[in-house]
PDB file of C-alpha atoms in Angstrom:
ATOM      1  CA  MET A   1      -0.060  -0.016   0.043  1.00 79.00           C
ATOM      2  CA  PRO A   2       1.200   3.419  -0.825  1.00 92.00           C
ATOM      3  CA  ILE A   3       1.673   5.893   1.987  1.00 95.00           C
ATOM      4  CA  SER A   4       0.571   9.391   1.329  1.00 97.00           C
ATOM      5  CA  PHE A   5       1.804  12.749   2.539  1.00 97.00           C
ATOM      6  CA  THR A   6       1.265  16.375   1.490  1.00 97.00           C
ATOM      7  CA  ALA A   7       3.761  18.576  -0.500  1.00 98.00           C
ATOM      8  CA  TYR A   8       4.355  22.277   0.060  1.00 94.00           C
ATOM      9  CA  ASP A   9       1.679  23.280  -2.408  1.00 97.00           C
ATOM     10  CA  GLY A  10      -1.039  20.645  -1.198  1.00 97.00           C
ATOM     11  CA  THR A  11      -0.169  18.003  -3.877  1.00 98.00           C
ATOM     12  CA  ARG A  12      -0.770  14.598  -2.494  1.00 98.00           C
ATOM     13  CA  LEU A  13       2.483  12.506  -2.836  1.00 98.00           C
ATOM     14  CA  ALA A  14       2.936   8.934  -2.285  1.00 98.00           C
ATOM     15  CA  HIS A  15       5.831   6.531  -1.356  1.00 98.00           C
ATOM     16  CA  HIS A  16       6.189   2.913  -1.013  1.00 98.00           C
ATOM     17  CA  VAL A  17       8.016   0.920   1.554  1.00 98.00           C
ATOM     18  CA  ARG A  18       9.854  -2.379   0.773  1.00 98.00           C
ATOM     19  CA  GLY A  19      11.918  -4.363   3.261  1.00 97.00           C
ATOM     20  CA  ASP A  20      13.030  -3.710   6.725  1.00 93.00           C
ATOM     21  CA  GLY A  21      16.030  -2.105   8.427  1.00 94.00           C
ATOM     22  CA  ASP A  22      17.345   1.371   8.379  1.00 96.00           C
ATOM     23  CA  PRO A  23      15.635   3.632   5.796  1.00 98.00           C
ATOM     24  CA  LEU A  24      17.063   4.282   2.424  1.00 98.00           C
ATOM     25  CA  VAL A  25      15.234   6.988   0.408  1.00 98.00           C
ATOM     26  CA  VAL A  26      15.098   6.166  -3.301  1.00 98.00           C
ATOM     27  CA  LEU A  27      14.623   8.649  -6.029  1.00 98.00           C
ATOM     28  CA  PRO A  28      13.389   7.329  -9.463  1.00 98.00           C
ATOM     29  CA  GLY A  29      14.547   8.217 -12.888  1.00 98.00           C
ATOM     30  CA  GLY A  30      12.842   8.248 -16.218  1.00 96.00           C
ATOM     31  CA  PRO A  31      12.704  11.142 -15.887  1.00 97.00           C
ATOM     32  CA  MET A  32       9.253  11.019 -14.195  1.00 98.00           C
ATOM     33  CA  ARG A  33       8.821   7.269 -14.248  1.00 98.00           C
ATOM     34  CA  ALA A  34       6.785   5.664 -11.383  1.00 98.00           C
ATOM     35  CA  SER A  35       9.031   4.053  -8.754  1.00 98.00           C
ATOM     36  CA  ALA A  36       7.508   0.471  -9.388  1.00 98.00           C
ATOM     37  CA  TYR A  37      10.187  -0.052 -12.111  1.00 98.00           C
ATOM     38  CA  LEU A  38      12.852  -0.055  -9.444  1.00 98.00           C
ATOM     39  CA  GLY A  39      11.350  -3.274  -7.757  1.00 97.00           C
ATOM     40  CA  ASP A  40      13.258  -4.340  -4.618  1.00 98.00           C
ATOM     41  CA  LEU A  41      16.562  -3.041  -6.356  1.00 98.00           C
ATOM     42  CA  GLY A  42      17.844  -6.636  -6.745  1.00 98.00           C
ATOM     43  CA  GLY A  43      17.270  -7.626  -3.238  1.00 98.00           C
ATOM     44  CA  LEU A  44      18.537  -4.607  -1.553  1.00 98.00           C
ATOM     45  CA  ALA A  45      15.202  -4.655   0.287  1.00 98.00           C
ATOM     46  CA  ALA A  46      16.369  -7.563   2.285  1.00 97.00           C
ATOM     47  CA  HIS A  47      18.962  -5.308   3.989  1.00 97.00           C
ATOM     48  CA  ARG A  48      17.439  -1.846   4.010  1.00 97.00           C
ATOM     49  CA  ARG A  49      14.037  -0.324   4.300  1.00 98.00           C
ATOM     50  CA  LEU A  50      13.448   1.122   0.803  1.00 98.00           C
ATOM     51  CA  ILE A  51      11.414   4.347   0.685  1.00 98.00           C
ATOM     52  CA  LEU A  52      10.482   4.639  -2.872  1.00 98.00           C
ATOM     53  CA  LEU A  53       9.073   8.088  -3.860  1.00 98.00           C
ATOM     54  CA  ASP A  54       6.584   8.386  -6.697  1.00 98.00           C
ATOM     55  CA  LEU A  55       7.315  11.857  -7.980  1.00 98.00           C
ATOM     56  CA  ARG A  56       4.312  14.063  -8.419  1.00 98.00           C
ATOM     57  CA  GLY A  57       2.266  12.935 -11.385  1.00 98.00           C
ATOM     58  CA  THR A  58       3.746   9.575 -11.367  1.00 98.00           C
ATOM     59  CA  GLY A  59       2.579   6.262  -9.790  1.00 98.00           C
ATOM     60  CA  ASP A  60       0.255   6.816  -6.822  1.00 98.00           C
ATOM     61  CA  SER A  61       1.182  10.532  -6.427  1.00 98.00           C
ATOM     62  CA  ALA A  62      -1.495  13.126  -7.647  1.00 98.00           C
ATOM     63  CA  ALA A  63      -0.738  15.553 -10.502  1.00 98.00           C
ATOM     64  CA  PRO A  64      -0.019  18.991  -9.305  1.00 98.00           C
ATOM     65  CA  ALA A  65      -2.336  22.053 -10.222  1.00 97.00           C
ATOM     66  CA  ASP A  66       0.629  23.724 -11.842  1.00 98.00           C
ATOM     67  CA  PRO A  67       2.627  21.548 -14.422  1.00 98.00           C
ATOM     68  CA  ALA A  68       5.638  23.757 -14.011  1.00 98.00           C
ATOM     69  CA  THR A  69       6.332  22.174 -10.806  1.00 98.00           C
ATOM     70  CA  TYR A  70       7.408  18.990 -12.586  1.00 98.00           C
ATOM     71  CA  ARG A  71      10.639  20.817 -13.140  1.00 98.00           C
ATOM     72  CA  CYS A  72      13.707  19.202 -11.491  1.00 98.00           C
ATOM     73  CA  ASP A  73      14.714  22.039  -9.229  1.00 98.00           C
ATOM     74  CA  ARG A  74      11.040  22.480  -8.114  1.00 98.00           C
ATOM     75  CA  LEU A  75      10.844  18.770  -7.148  1.00 98.00           C
ATOM     76  CA  VAL A  76      13.666  19.312  -4.411  1.00 98.00           C
ATOM     77  CA  ASP A  77      10.963  20.591  -2.185  1.00 98.00           C
ATOM     78  CA  ASP A  78       9.034  17.342  -2.580  1.00 98.00           C
ATOM     79  CA  VAL A  79      12.109  15.383  -1.451  1.00 98.00           C
ATOM     80  CA  GLU A  80      12.441  17.697   1.580  1.00 98.00           C
ATOM     81  CA  ALA A  81       8.787  17.125   2.315  1.00 98.00           C
ATOM     82  CA  LEU A  82       9.318  13.475   2.298  1.00 98.00           C
ATOM     83  CA  ARG A  83      12.235  13.789   4.788  1.00 98.00           C
ATOM     84  CA  VAL A  84      10.136  15.766   7.250  1.00 98.00           C
ATOM     85  CA  HIS A  85       7.268  13.414   6.705  1.00 98.00           C
ATOM     86  CA  LEU A  86       9.561  10.514   7.579  1.00 98.00           C
ATOM     87  CA  GLY A  87      10.974  12.282  10.600  1.00 98.00           C
ATOM     88  CA  LEU A  88      14.428  11.878   9.648  1.00 98.00           C
ATOM     89  CA  GLU A  89      17.139  14.344  10.661  1.00 98.00           C
ATOM     90  CA  ARG A  90      19.463  13.037   7.942  1.00 98.00           C
ATOM     91  CA  MET A  91      18.860  10.383   5.350  1.00 98.00           C
ATOM     92  CA  ASP A  92      20.651   8.029   3.207  1.00 98.00           C
ATOM     93  CA  VAL A  93      19.663   8.531  -0.523  1.00 98.00           C
ATOM     94  CA  LEU A  94      19.823   6.333  -3.610  1.00 98.00           C
ATOM     95  CA  ALA A  95      18.998   7.931  -6.907  1.00 98.00           C
ATOM     96  CA  HIS A  96      18.800   6.291 -10.368  1.00 98.00           C
ATOM     97  CA  SER A  97      19.250   7.877 -13.790  1.00 98.00           C
ATOM     98  CA  ALA A  98      17.500  11.154 -14.052  1.00 98.00           C
ATOM     99  CA  GLY A  99      16.887  11.070 -10.288  1.00 98.00           C
ATOM    100  CA  GLY A 100      20.573  11.738 -10.054  1.00 98.00           C
ATOM    101  CA  SER A 101      20.167  15.215 -10.935  1.00 98.00           C
ATOM    102  CA  LEU A 102      17.327  15.709  -8.434  1.00 98.00           C
ATOM    103  CA  ALA A 103      19.528  14.091  -5.817  1.00 98.00           C
ATOM    104  CA  MET A 104      22.359  16.443  -6.667  1.00 98.00           C
ATOM    105  CA  LEU A 105      20.061  19.344  -6.464  1.00 98.00           C
ATOM    106  CA  TYR A 106      18.845  18.289  -3.267  1.00 98.00           C
ATOM    107  CA  ALA A 107      22.213  17.652  -1.792  1.00 98.00           C
ATOM    108  CA  ALA A 108      23.285  21.230  -2.973  1.00 98.00           C
ATOM    109  CA  ARG A 109      20.463  22.877  -1.249  1.00 98.00           C
ATOM    110  CA  HIS A 110      20.349  20.637   1.864  1.00 98.00           C
ATOM    111  CA  PRO A 111      23.750  19.241   2.448  1.00 97.00           C
ATOM    112  CA  ALA A 112      23.269  18.711   6.088  1.00 97.00           C
ATOM    113  CA  ARG A 113      20.274  16.508   5.469  1.00 98.00           C
ATOM    114  CA  VAL A 114      22.241  13.852   3.400  1.00 98.00           C
ATOM    115  CA  SER A 115      24.172  11.249   5.249  1.00 97.00           C
ATOM    116  CA  ARG A 116      25.233   9.149   2.285  1.00 98.00           C
ATOM    117  CA  LEU A 117      24.403   9.445  -1.409  1.00 98.00           C
ATOM    118  CA  ALA A 118      24.479   6.670  -4.080  1.00 98.00           C
ATOM    119  CA  LEU A 119      24.043   7.685  -7.673  1.00 98.00           C
ATOM    120  CA  VAL A 120      23.230   4.737  -9.709  1.00 98.00           C
ATOM    121  CA  THR A 121      23.771   5.127 -13.654  1.00 98.00           C
ATOM    122  CA  ALA A 122      22.992   8.854 -13.232  1.00 98.00           C
ATOM    123  CA  THR A 123      23.548  11.338 -16.225  1.00 90.00           C
ATOM    124  CA  PRO A 124      24.840  14.535 -14.555  1.00 97.00           C
ATOM    125  CA  TRP A 125      22.586  17.046 -16.203  1.00 98.00           C
ATOM    126  CA  ALA A 126      22.584  19.144 -12.974  1.00 98.00           C
ATOM    127  CA  LEU A 127      26.354  19.549 -13.604  1.00 98.00           C
ATOM    128  CA  GLY A 128      26.037  20.475 -17.179  1.00 98.00           C
ATOM    129  CA  MET A 129      27.501  17.362 -18.456  1.00 97.00           C
ATOM    130  CA  PRO A 130      24.903  15.328 -20.473  1.00 95.00           C
ATOM    131  CA  ALA A 131      25.630  12.074 -22.190  1.00 94.00           C
ATOM    132  CA  THR A 132      26.587  12.856 -25.845  1.00 94.00           C
ATOM    133  CA  ALA A 133      25.529  11.050 -28.780  1.00 93.00           C
ATOM    134  CA  GLU A 134      29.248   9.954 -29.294  1.00 95.00           C
ATOM    135  CA  ASP A 135      29.074   8.434 -25.780  1.00 94.00           C
ATOM    136  CA  ARG A 136      25.888   6.466 -26.539  1.00 94.00           C
ATOM    137  CA  LEU A 137      27.265   5.246 -29.909  1.00 95.00           C
ATOM    138  CA  ALA A 138      30.440   4.092 -28.394  1.00 96.00           C
ATOM    139  CA  ALA A 139      28.586   2.206 -25.743  1.00 96.00           C
ATOM    140  CA  ALA A 140      26.358   0.511 -28.366  1.00 96.00           C
ATOM    141  CA  LEU A 141      29.282  -0.646 -30.325  1.00 96.00           C
ATOM    142  CA  LEU A 142      30.300  -2.665 -27.291  1.00 96.00           C
ATOM    143  CA  ARG A 143      27.268  -4.910 -28.127  1.00 96.00           C
ATOM    144  CA  LYS A 144      28.333  -5.580 -31.629  1.00 95.00           C
ATOM    145  CA  GLY A 145      28.148  -9.452 -31.143  1.00 91.00           C
ATOM    146  CA  GLU A 146      24.626  -9.505 -30.105  1.00 95.00           C
ATOM    147  CA  PRO A 147      22.126 -11.023 -32.493  1.00 94.00           C
ATOM    148  CA  TRP A 148      19.855  -8.084 -32.243  1.00 95.00           C
ATOM    149  CA  PHE A 149      22.721  -5.555 -32.723  1.00 95.00           C
ATOM    150  CA  GLU A 150      22.196  -4.451 -36.574  1.00 94.00           C
ATOM    151  CA  ASP A 151      18.579  -3.357 -36.301  1.00 90.00           C
ATOM    152  CA  ALA A 152      19.047  -1.803 -32.784  1.00 93.00           C
ATOM    153  CA  PHE A 153      22.187   0.052 -33.879  1.00 94.00           C
ATOM    154  CA  GLU A 154      20.620   1.599 -36.808  1.00 91.00           C
ATOM    155  CA  ALA A 155      17.521   2.776 -34.863  1.00 91.00           C
ATOM    156  CA  CYS A 156      19.623   4.106 -32.209  1.00 92.00           C
ATOM    157  CA  ARG A 157      21.926   6.046 -34.792  1.00 90.00           C
ATOM    158  CA  SER A 158      18.851   7.443 -36.529  1.00 91.00           C
ATOM    159  CA  TRP A 159      17.576   8.736 -33.224  1.00 88.00           C
ATOM    160  CA  LEU A 160      20.763  10.342 -31.980  1.00 89.00           C
ATOM    161  CA  ALA A 161      21.087  12.037 -35.466  1.00 87.00           C
ATOM    162  CA  GLY A 162      17.593  13.519 -35.234  1.00 86.00           C
ATOM    163  CA  THR A 163      16.267  11.532 -38.245  1.00 86.00           C
ATOM    164  CA  GLY A 164      14.218   9.078 -36.418  1.00 80.00           C
ATOM    165  CA  ASP A 165      12.026   8.811 -33.399  1.00 81.00           C
ATOM    166  CA  HIS A 166      12.789   7.153 -30.057  1.00 78.00           C
ATOM    167  CA  ASP A 167      12.369   3.468 -31.301  1.00 81.00           C
ATOM    168  CA  PRO A 168      11.645   0.425 -28.936  1.00 87.00           C
ATOM    169  CA  ALA A 169      14.058  -1.504 -31.227  1.00 91.00           C
ATOM    170  CA  PHE A 170      17.121  -0.097 -29.377  1.00 89.00           C
ATOM    171  CA  ALA A 171      15.918  -0.822 -25.866  1.00 94.00           C
ATOM    172  CA  PRO A 172      18.361  -3.704 -25.604  1.00 96.00           C
ATOM    173  CA  PHE A 173      21.213  -1.211 -25.395  1.00 96.00           C
ATOM    174  CA  PHE A 174      19.955  -0.253 -21.870  1.00 97.00           C
ATOM    175  CA  TYR A 175      20.359  -3.701 -20.486  1.00 98.00           C
ATOM    176  CA  GLY A 176      23.344  -5.828 -19.879  1.00 97.00           C
ATOM    177  CA  HIS A 177      21.245  -8.893 -20.788  1.00 94.00           C
ATOM    178  CA  TRP A 178      18.345  -8.642 -23.276  1.00 96.00           C
ATOM    179  CA  ASP A 179      16.459 -11.587 -21.787  1.00 96.00           C
ATOM    180  CA  ASP A 180      12.804 -12.041 -20.632  1.00 96.00           C
ATOM    181  CA  THR A 181      13.414 -10.108 -17.495  1.00 96.00           C
ATOM    182  CA  ALA A 182      14.681  -7.135 -19.401  1.00 97.00           C
ATOM    183  CA  ARG A 183      11.902  -7.255 -22.096  1.00 96.00           C
ATOM    184  CA  GLU A 184       9.279  -7.407 -19.308  1.00 96.00           C
ATOM    185  CA  HIS A 185      10.988  -4.506 -17.535  1.00 97.00           C
ATOM    186  CA  ASP A 186      11.088  -2.504 -20.685  1.00 96.00           C
ATOM    187  CA  ALA A 187       7.447  -3.207 -21.674  1.00 95.00           C
ATOM    188  CA  ARG A 188       6.005  -1.689 -18.532  1.00 94.00           C
ATOM    189  CA  GLY A 189       7.603   1.671 -19.413  1.00 91.00           C
ATOM    190  CA  ASP A 190       4.617   2.824 -21.319  1.00 88.00           C
ATOM    191  CA  GLU A 191       2.338   2.589 -18.304  1.00 94.00           C
ATOM    192  CA  GLU A 192       4.888   3.889 -15.845  1.00 97.00           C
ATOM    193  CA  PHE A 193       6.159   7.111 -17.509  1.00 96.00           C
ATOM    194  CA  ASN A 194       4.360  10.600 -17.439  1.00 97.00           C
ATOM    195  CA  ASP A 195       5.321  11.971 -20.790  1.00 95.00           C
ATOM    196  CA  GLU A 196       4.106  15.485 -20.059  1.00 97.00           C
ATOM    197  CA  ALA A 197       5.999  15.813 -16.838  1.00 98.00           C
ATOM    198  CA  ALA A 198       9.196  14.246 -18.495  1.00 97.00           C
ATOM    199  CA  GLY A 199       9.039  17.191 -20.898  1.00 97.00           C
ATOM    200  CA  VAL A 200       9.137  19.726 -18.073  1.00 98.00           C
ATOM    201  CA  TYR A 201      11.721  17.944 -15.861  1.00 98.00           C
ATOM    202  CA  GLY A 202      14.733  19.437 -17.593  1.00 98.00           C
ATOM    203  CA  SER A 203      13.109  22.639 -19.178  1.00 98.00           C
ATOM    204  CA  PRO A 204      14.914  25.937 -19.079  1.00 97.00           C
ATOM    205  CA  GLY A 205      15.755  27.030 -15.549  1.00 97.00           C
ATOM    206  CA  ALA A 206      15.937  23.450 -14.112  1.00 98.00           C
ATOM    207  CA  TYR A 207      19.769  23.510 -13.769  1.00 98.00           C
ATOM    208  CA  ASP A 208      22.364  26.050 -12.766  1.00 98.00           C
ATOM    209  CA  PRO A 209      25.585  23.838 -13.061  1.00 98.00           C
ATOM    210  CA  PRO A 210      28.092  26.524 -11.774  1.00 98.00           C
ATOM    211  CA  ALA A 211      25.919  27.160  -8.665  1.00 98.00           C
ATOM    212  CA  THR A 212      25.394  23.433  -8.026  1.00 98.00           C
ATOM    213  CA  ARG A 213      29.115  22.591  -8.386  1.00 98.00           C
ATOM    214  CA  ALA A 214      29.936  25.279  -5.958  1.00 98.00           C
ATOM    215  CA  ALA A 215      27.455  23.949  -3.471  1.00 98.00           C
ATOM    216  CA  LEU A 216      28.429  20.402  -3.922  1.00 98.00           C
ATOM    217  CA  ALA A 217      31.972  21.288  -3.261  1.00 96.00           C
ATOM    218  CA  ARG A 218      30.871  21.876   0.257  1.00 94.00           C
ATOM    219  CA  CYS A 219      28.952  18.688   0.737  1.00 95.00           C
ATOM    220  CA  THR A 220      30.668  16.492   3.106  1.00 95.00           C
ATOM    221  CA  ALA A 221      28.499  13.402   2.805  1.00 97.00           C
ATOM    222  CA  PRO A 222      30.117  10.197   1.278  1.00 97.00           C
ATOM    223  CA  VAL A 223      28.945   9.457  -2.357  1.00 98.00           C
ATOM    224  CA  LEU A 224      29.079   6.419  -4.512  1.00 98.00           C
ATOM    225  CA  VAL A 225      28.840   7.130  -8.376  1.00 98.00           C
ATOM    226  CA  LEU A 226      27.914   3.665  -9.836  1.00 98.00           C
ATOM    227  CA  ALA A 227      28.067   3.284 -13.633  1.00 98.00           C
ATOM    228  CA  GLY A 228      27.333   0.196 -15.799  1.00 98.00           C
ATOM    229  CA  GLU A 229      30.190  -1.029 -18.000  1.00 98.00           C
ATOM    230  CA  LEU A 230      27.920  -1.071 -21.130  1.00 98.00           C
ATOM    231  CA  ASP A 231      25.811   1.801 -20.279  1.00 98.00           C
ATOM    232  CA  GLY A 232      25.871   4.808 -22.717  1.00 96.00           C
ATOM    233  CA  GLY A 233      24.390   7.370 -20.393  1.00 95.00           C
ATOM    234  CA  PRO A 234      26.520   7.725 -18.376  1.00 96.00           C
ATOM    235  CA  ARG A 235      29.657   5.951 -19.665  1.00 97.00           C
ATOM    236  CA  PRO A 236      32.062   5.168 -16.783  1.00 97.00           C
ATOM    237  CA  GLU A 237      34.319   8.043 -17.766  1.00 97.00           C
ATOM    238  CA  LEU A 238      31.371  10.355 -17.279  1.00 97.00           C
ATOM    239  CA  ALA A 239      30.647   8.885 -13.914  1.00 98.00           C
ATOM    240  CA  ARG A 240      34.243   9.532 -12.844  1.00 98.00           C
ATOM    241  CA  ARG A 241      33.854  13.278 -13.885  1.00 97.00           C
ATOM    242  CA  THR A 242      30.630  13.279 -11.871  1.00 98.00           C
ATOM    243  CA  ALA A 243      32.549  11.991  -8.880  1.00 98.00           C
ATOM    244  CA  ALA A 244      35.129  14.803  -9.085  1.00 97.00           C
ATOM    245  CA  ALA A 245      32.452  17.241  -8.308  1.00 97.00           C
ATOM    246  CA  PHE A 246      32.055  15.944  -4.673  1.00 98.00           C
ATOM    247  CA  PRO A 247      34.864  16.162  -2.035  1.00 97.00           C
ATOM    248  CA  ARG A 248      34.148  12.665  -0.795  1.00 97.00           C
ATOM    249  CA  ALA A 249      33.167  10.488  -3.712  1.00 97.00           C
ATOM    250  CA  GLU A 250      34.091   7.059  -5.061  1.00 97.00           C
ATOM    251  CA  THR A 251      33.294   5.426  -8.418  1.00 98.00           C
ATOM    252  CA  ALA A 252      32.297   1.824  -9.076  1.00 98.00           C
ATOM    253  CA  VAL A 253      31.858   0.268 -12.573  1.00 98.00           C
ATOM    254  CA  GLN A 254      29.747  -2.850 -12.547  1.00 98.00           C
ATOM    255  CA  PRO A 255      31.016  -5.250 -15.165  1.00 98.00           C
ATOM    256  CA  GLY A 256      28.642  -6.342 -17.850  1.00 98.00           C
ATOM    257  CA  ALA A 257      25.879  -3.934 -16.651  1.00 98.00           C
ATOM    258  CA  GLY A 258      23.678  -1.362 -18.563  1.00 98.00           C
ATOM    259  CA  HIS A 259      21.500   1.205 -17.296  1.00 98.00           C
ATOM    260  CA  TYR A 260      19.617  -1.002 -14.743  1.00 98.00           C
ATOM    261  CA  PRO A 261      22.411  -2.816 -13.032  1.00 98.00           C
ATOM    262  CA  TRP A 262      20.251  -4.415 -10.386  1.00 98.00           C
ATOM    263  CA  LEU A 263      18.634  -6.512 -13.017  1.00 98.00           C
ATOM    264  CA  ASP A 264      21.897  -7.518 -14.786  1.00 98.00           C
ATOM    265  CA  ASP A 265      23.712  -8.820 -11.705  1.00 98.00           C
ATOM    266  CA  PRO A 266      21.650  -8.302  -8.536  1.00 98.00           C
ATOM    267  CA  GLU A 267      24.239  -9.883  -6.388  1.00 98.00           C
ATOM    268  CA  TRP A 268      27.052  -7.721  -7.544  1.00 98.00           C
ATOM    269  CA  PHE A 269      24.913  -4.716  -7.251  1.00 98.00           C
ATOM    270  CA  VAL A 270      23.519  -5.304  -3.772  1.00 98.00           C
ATOM    271  CA  ARG A 271      27.044  -6.082  -2.349  1.00 98.00           C
ATOM    272  CA  ARG A 272      28.639  -2.948  -3.807  1.00 98.00           C
ATOM    273  CA  VAL A 273      25.843  -0.589  -2.542  1.00 98.00           C
ATOM    274  CA  LEU A 274      25.864  -2.269   0.870  1.00 98.00           C
ATOM    275  CA  ALA A 275      29.655  -1.978   1.014  1.00 97.00           C
ATOM    276  CA  PHE A 276      29.302   1.867   0.451  1.00 98.00           C
ATOM    277  CA  LEU A 277      26.494   2.087   2.980  1.00 96.00           C
ATOM    278  CA  GLY A 278      28.724   0.293   5.600  1.00 90.00           C
ATOM    279  CA  GLN A 279      26.772  -2.988   5.762  1.00 57.00           C
ATOM    280  CA  ASP A 280      28.955  -5.345   4.003  1.00 42.00           C
TER     281      ASP A 280
END
C-alpha cells in the first residue's frame, strides 16, 4: 500500500516501503517514471527499508495544479517534504538515472540532510554534463556481437542524429542482458512514464551547473557514483567526472551492466551498494 503525505503546495504525494532495516530514500529516474520499475533493487530490500518516492504526477502521487512544478529544481521541495514526513534528521539517499540530478540539487540545497548518497547510472545534467551522442554510440558498439545488434544500432543512430524517433528497437542497449526479465521491464515503461512531466523535468531554468558545483564542493557526505560497464548514459568516464564534483566520492563500474544494473547482476549490485552504505 502506498503511504501518502502532502507537498508544500497541497499536492498529495505517495511513497512505497519495501523491506526492513534502516531507511534508504530512493529517487526514481525516467525522468518522471513511477517508482515501481525499481522493484526491490535486486534484493537490496532484504538489507534496508526502501522508501521509494513516486514523484508528483507519477505512480500513486497526484498530478499538481501547476505543471511547471514538474521541473527538476522544483521537485527538490518534494524530497524535503518526504524527509520531514519520515521524521528523519538526515537520510541515506539512492537515486537512479535522471533522479541523480534531482538528488544532486537536493544535496546542494540541503547538504546537512544527506548522510550518504548513491548515484546509480546517473547522467549529470545538473552539472552541465549530458551524455553525448558519441557516448551512446560508443557504448552501443560494445554490443556488436549480439544477435539483435544491427537493427537496434541503426534505430539508435537515427534517433541520435535526429532523423528518427525514439524506437523500441534499441531498448536492448539499456540492459546488460536482453532476456525475458529485461523485455518485461522495458514493456512496463509505457504505463509507468508521465510524458508531459518528463518534458518539463529538464526545461529551461531547471539547472544552474556553476551554482550546483559550488554548493556540492561543500557537501561532506560520502558519495558513490555507480556506472554500468555497457551503459551509454553515463559511460564510466562520465561517472568519474561526476564523482570529481564531490569532496568525498568514489566510483564503481559494474561489469557487464547496462542502465539498470540491479537487473543485470543483482548480487554484485547489492554487495557494492551495501559496502558503500557500511553494511557489507
